[in-house]
Short mmCIF file of C-alpha atoms in Angstrom, two decimals:
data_model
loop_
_atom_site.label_atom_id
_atom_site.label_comp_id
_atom_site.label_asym_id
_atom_site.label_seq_id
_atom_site.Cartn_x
_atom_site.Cartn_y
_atom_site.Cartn_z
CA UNK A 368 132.31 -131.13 43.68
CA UNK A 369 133.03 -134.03 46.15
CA UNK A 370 136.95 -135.16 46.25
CA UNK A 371 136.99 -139.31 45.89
CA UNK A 372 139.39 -139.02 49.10
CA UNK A 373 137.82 -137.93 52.66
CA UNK A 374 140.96 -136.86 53.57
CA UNK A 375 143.85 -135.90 50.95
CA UNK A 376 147.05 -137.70 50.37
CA UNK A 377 149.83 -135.55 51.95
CA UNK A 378 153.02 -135.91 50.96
CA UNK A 379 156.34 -134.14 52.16
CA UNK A 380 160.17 -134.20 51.39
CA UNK A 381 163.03 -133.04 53.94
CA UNK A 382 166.94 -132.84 52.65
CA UNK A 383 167.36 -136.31 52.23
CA UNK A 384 167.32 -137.14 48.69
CA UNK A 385 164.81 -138.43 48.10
CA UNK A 386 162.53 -139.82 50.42
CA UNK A 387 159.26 -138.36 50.39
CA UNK A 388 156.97 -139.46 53.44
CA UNK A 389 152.96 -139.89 52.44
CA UNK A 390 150.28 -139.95 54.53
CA UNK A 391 147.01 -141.72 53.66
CA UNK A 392 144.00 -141.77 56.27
CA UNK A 393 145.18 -144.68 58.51
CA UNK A 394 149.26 -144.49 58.19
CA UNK A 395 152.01 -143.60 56.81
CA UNK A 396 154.77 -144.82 53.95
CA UNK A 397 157.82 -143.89 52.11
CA UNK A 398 158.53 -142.87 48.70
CA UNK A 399 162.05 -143.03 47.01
CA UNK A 400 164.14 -142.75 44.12
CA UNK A 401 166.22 -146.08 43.00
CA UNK A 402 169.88 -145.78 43.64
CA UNK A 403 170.55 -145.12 39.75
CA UNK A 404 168.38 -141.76 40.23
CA UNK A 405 170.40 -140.71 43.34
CA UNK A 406 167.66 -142.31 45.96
CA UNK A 407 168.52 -145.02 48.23
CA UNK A 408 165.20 -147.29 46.84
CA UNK A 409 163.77 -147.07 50.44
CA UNK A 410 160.33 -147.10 48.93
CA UNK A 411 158.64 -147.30 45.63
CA UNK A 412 159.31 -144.61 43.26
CA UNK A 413 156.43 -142.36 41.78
CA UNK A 414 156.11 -145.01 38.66
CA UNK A 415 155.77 -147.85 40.71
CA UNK A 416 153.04 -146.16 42.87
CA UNK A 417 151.38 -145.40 39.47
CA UNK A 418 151.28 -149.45 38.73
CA UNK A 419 150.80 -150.31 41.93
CA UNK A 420 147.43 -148.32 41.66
CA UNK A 421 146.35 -150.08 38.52
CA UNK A 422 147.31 -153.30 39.46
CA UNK A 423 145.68 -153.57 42.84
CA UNK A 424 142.55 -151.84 41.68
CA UNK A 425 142.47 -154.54 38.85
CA UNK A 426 142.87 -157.20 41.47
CA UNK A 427 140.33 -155.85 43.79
CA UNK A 428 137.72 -155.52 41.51
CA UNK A 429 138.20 -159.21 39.94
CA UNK A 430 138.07 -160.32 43.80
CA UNK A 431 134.86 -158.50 44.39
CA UNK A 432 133.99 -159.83 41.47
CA UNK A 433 134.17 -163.31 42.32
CA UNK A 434 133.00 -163.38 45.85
CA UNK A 435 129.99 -161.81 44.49
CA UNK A 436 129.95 -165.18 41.75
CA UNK A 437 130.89 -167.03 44.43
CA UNK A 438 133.21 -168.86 42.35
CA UNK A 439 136.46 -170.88 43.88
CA UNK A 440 139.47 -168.71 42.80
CA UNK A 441 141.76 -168.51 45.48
CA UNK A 442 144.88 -166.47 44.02
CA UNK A 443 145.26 -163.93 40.95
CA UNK A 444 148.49 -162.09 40.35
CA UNK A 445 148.93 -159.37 38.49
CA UNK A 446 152.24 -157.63 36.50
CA UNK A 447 152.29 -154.26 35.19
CA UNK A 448 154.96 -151.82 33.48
CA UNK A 449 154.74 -148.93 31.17
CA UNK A 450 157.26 -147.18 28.92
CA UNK A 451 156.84 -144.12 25.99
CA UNK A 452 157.44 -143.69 22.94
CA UNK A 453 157.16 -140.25 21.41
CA UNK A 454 155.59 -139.53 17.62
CA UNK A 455 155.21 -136.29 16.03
CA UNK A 456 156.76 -134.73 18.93
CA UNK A 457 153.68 -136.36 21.24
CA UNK A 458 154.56 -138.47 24.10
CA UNK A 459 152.59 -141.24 24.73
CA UNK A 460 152.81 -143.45 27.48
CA UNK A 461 151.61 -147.46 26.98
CA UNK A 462 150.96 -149.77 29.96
CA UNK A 463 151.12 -152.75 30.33
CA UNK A 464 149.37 -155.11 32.80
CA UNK A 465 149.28 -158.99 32.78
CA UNK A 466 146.99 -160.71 34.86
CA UNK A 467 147.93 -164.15 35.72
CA UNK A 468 146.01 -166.53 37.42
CA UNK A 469 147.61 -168.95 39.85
CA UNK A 470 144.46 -171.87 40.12
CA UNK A 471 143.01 -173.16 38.05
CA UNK A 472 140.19 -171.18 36.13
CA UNK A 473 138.14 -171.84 33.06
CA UNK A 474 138.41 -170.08 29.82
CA UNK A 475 135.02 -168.54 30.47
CA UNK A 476 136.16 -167.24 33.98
CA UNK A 477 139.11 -166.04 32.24
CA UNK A 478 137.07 -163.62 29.67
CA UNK A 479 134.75 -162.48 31.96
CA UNK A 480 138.07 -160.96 34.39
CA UNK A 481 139.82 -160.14 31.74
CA UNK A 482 136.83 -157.81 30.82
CA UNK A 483 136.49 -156.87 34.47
CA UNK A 484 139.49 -155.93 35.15
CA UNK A 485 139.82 -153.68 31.91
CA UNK A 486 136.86 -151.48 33.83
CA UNK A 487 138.30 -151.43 37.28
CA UNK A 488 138.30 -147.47 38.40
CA UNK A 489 141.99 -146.83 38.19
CA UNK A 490 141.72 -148.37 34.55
CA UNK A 491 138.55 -145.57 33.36
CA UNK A 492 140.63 -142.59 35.32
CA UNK A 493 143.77 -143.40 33.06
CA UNK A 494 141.67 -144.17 30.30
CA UNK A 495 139.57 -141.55 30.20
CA UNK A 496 139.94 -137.31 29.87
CA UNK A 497 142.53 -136.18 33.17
CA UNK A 498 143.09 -132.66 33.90
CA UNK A 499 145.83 -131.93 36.47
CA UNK A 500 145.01 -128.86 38.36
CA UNK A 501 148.53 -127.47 40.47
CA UNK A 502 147.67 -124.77 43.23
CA UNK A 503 150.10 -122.99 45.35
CA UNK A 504 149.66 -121.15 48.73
CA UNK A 505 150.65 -118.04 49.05
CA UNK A 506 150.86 -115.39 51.84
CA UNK A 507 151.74 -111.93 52.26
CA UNK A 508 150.43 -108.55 51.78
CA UNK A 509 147.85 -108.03 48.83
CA UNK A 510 146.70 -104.40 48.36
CA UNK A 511 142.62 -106.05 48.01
CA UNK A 512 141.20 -107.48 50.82
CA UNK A 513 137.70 -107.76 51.47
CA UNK A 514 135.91 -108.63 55.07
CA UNK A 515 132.97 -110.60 55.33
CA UNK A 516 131.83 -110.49 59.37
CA UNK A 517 129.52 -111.57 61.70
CA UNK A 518 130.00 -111.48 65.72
CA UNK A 519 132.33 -114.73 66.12
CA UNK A 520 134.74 -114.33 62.69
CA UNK A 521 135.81 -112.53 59.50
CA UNK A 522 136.25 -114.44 56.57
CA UNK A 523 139.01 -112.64 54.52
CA UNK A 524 139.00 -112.97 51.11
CA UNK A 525 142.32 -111.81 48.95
CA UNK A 526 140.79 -111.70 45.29
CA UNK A 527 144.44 -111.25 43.87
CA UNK A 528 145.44 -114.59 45.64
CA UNK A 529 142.44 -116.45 44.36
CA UNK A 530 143.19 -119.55 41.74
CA UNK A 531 139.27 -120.79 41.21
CA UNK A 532 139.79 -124.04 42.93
CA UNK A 533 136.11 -123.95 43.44
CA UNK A 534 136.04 -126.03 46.51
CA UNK A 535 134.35 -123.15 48.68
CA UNK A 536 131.29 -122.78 46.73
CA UNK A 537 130.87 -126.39 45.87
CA UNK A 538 131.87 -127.85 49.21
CA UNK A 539 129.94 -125.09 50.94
CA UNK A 540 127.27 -123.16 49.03
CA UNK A 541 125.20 -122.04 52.18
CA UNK A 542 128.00 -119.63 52.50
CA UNK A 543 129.87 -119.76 49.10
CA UNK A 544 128.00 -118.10 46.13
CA UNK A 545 130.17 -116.82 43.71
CA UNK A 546 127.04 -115.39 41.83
CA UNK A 547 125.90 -112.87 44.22
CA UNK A 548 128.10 -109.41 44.67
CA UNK A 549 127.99 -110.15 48.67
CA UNK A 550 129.23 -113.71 47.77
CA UNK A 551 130.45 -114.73 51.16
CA UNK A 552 127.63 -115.30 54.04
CA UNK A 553 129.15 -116.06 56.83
CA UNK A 554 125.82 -116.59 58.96
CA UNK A 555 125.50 -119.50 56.21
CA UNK A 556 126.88 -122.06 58.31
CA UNK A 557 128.88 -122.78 61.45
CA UNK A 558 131.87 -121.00 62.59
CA UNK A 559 133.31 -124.62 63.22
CA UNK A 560 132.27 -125.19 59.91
CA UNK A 561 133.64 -122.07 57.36
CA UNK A 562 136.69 -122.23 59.13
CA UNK A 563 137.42 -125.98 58.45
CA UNK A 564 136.17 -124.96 54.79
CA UNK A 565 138.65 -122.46 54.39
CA UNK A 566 141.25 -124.46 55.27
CA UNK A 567 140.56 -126.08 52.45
CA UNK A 568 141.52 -123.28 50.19
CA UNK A 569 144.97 -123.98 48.10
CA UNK A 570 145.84 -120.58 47.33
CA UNK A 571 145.59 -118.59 50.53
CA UNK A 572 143.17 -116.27 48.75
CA UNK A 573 140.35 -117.09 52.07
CA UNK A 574 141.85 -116.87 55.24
CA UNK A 575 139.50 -116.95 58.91
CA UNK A 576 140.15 -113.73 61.53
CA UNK A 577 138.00 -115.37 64.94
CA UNK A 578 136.87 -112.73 67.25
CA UNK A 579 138.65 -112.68 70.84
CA UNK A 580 135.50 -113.30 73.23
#
């Protein structure tokens, strides 16, 4: 398993309703709620960073499109919405998105980024099969722990704790092998490297003791 993002969008939310800062991997933005919802509209609200998603994605892949074409299109716009309807108890969401060009562009140019914008990335994720996976981390006493040592650190693992992310043994399987009884090695790999793995862990089941030298 290999995340799409290098780095994960992190996202927190103080007492002020209800601006939620986000990091990204070069900066930072705001998220709100519009007035009506009891925000103050300081940002985009979570819908709007949904559409925002699709649209630019759409946009970005026509561009790369037609630099790669080389063809003279100089601006495309793009407007999207959604709303839901709900049948036989069943929610379903429909979007929307309208590309409009703002040169001119041939028909044929037209059909070919019309197509190519229905297969932009954001456009297959929503498209296609999503599960939503929600971890917590927890802390605290467990009455299972179980050491795993070597001269410079302990990994600890807390099997009552553990949620089956999975991103130890697919991120790291020189050390992570669920399939063995021993199933952490921690002569596998680094120190450096197991503990910034196990960081990585969403539950708190793995934590890292380091040795005092």
């Amino acid at each position: 398993m290999k995340y799409k993002l290098e780095k994960p969008i992190h996202a927190t939310i103080g007492n002020e309703k209800y601006q939620c800062a986000i990091e990204w991997r070069n900066g930072k933005f705001i998220a709100d709620e519009p007035v009506m919802s009891g925000g103050k509209d300081s940002g985009p609200d979570p819908y709007a960073l949904l559409l925002s998603s699709l649209a630019s994605c759409a946009l970005i892949t026509m561009r790369m499109y037609i630099d790669r074409k080389g063809w003279d299109i100089s601006e495309i716009a793009v407007n999207a919405n959604l709303y839901q309807e709900t049948k036989e108890g069943k929610t379903i969401t429909i979007i929307d998105r309208d590309i409009v060009f703002l040169s001119k562009v041939s028909e044929e140019q037209k059909s070919r980024l019309h197509e190519i914008a229905k297969h932009c990335p954001i456009s297959k994720i929503l498209e296609g099969e999503v599960k939503l996976r929600t971890f917590l981390f927890r802390e605290g006493l467990t009455e299972k722990k179980i050491n795993y040592s070597n001269d410079e650190i302990t990994v600890v693992w807390k099997p009552e704790l553990c949620q089956h992310s999975t991103r130890c043994f697919t991120q790291l399987p020189e050390v992570f092998n669920p399939s063995i009884r021993k199933w952490i090695n921690p002569d596998g790999a680094s120190p450096e490297k197991i503990i910034e793995q196990v960081k990585k862990c969403p539950s708190g089941a793995l934590i890292i003791l380091e040795h005092s030298k």
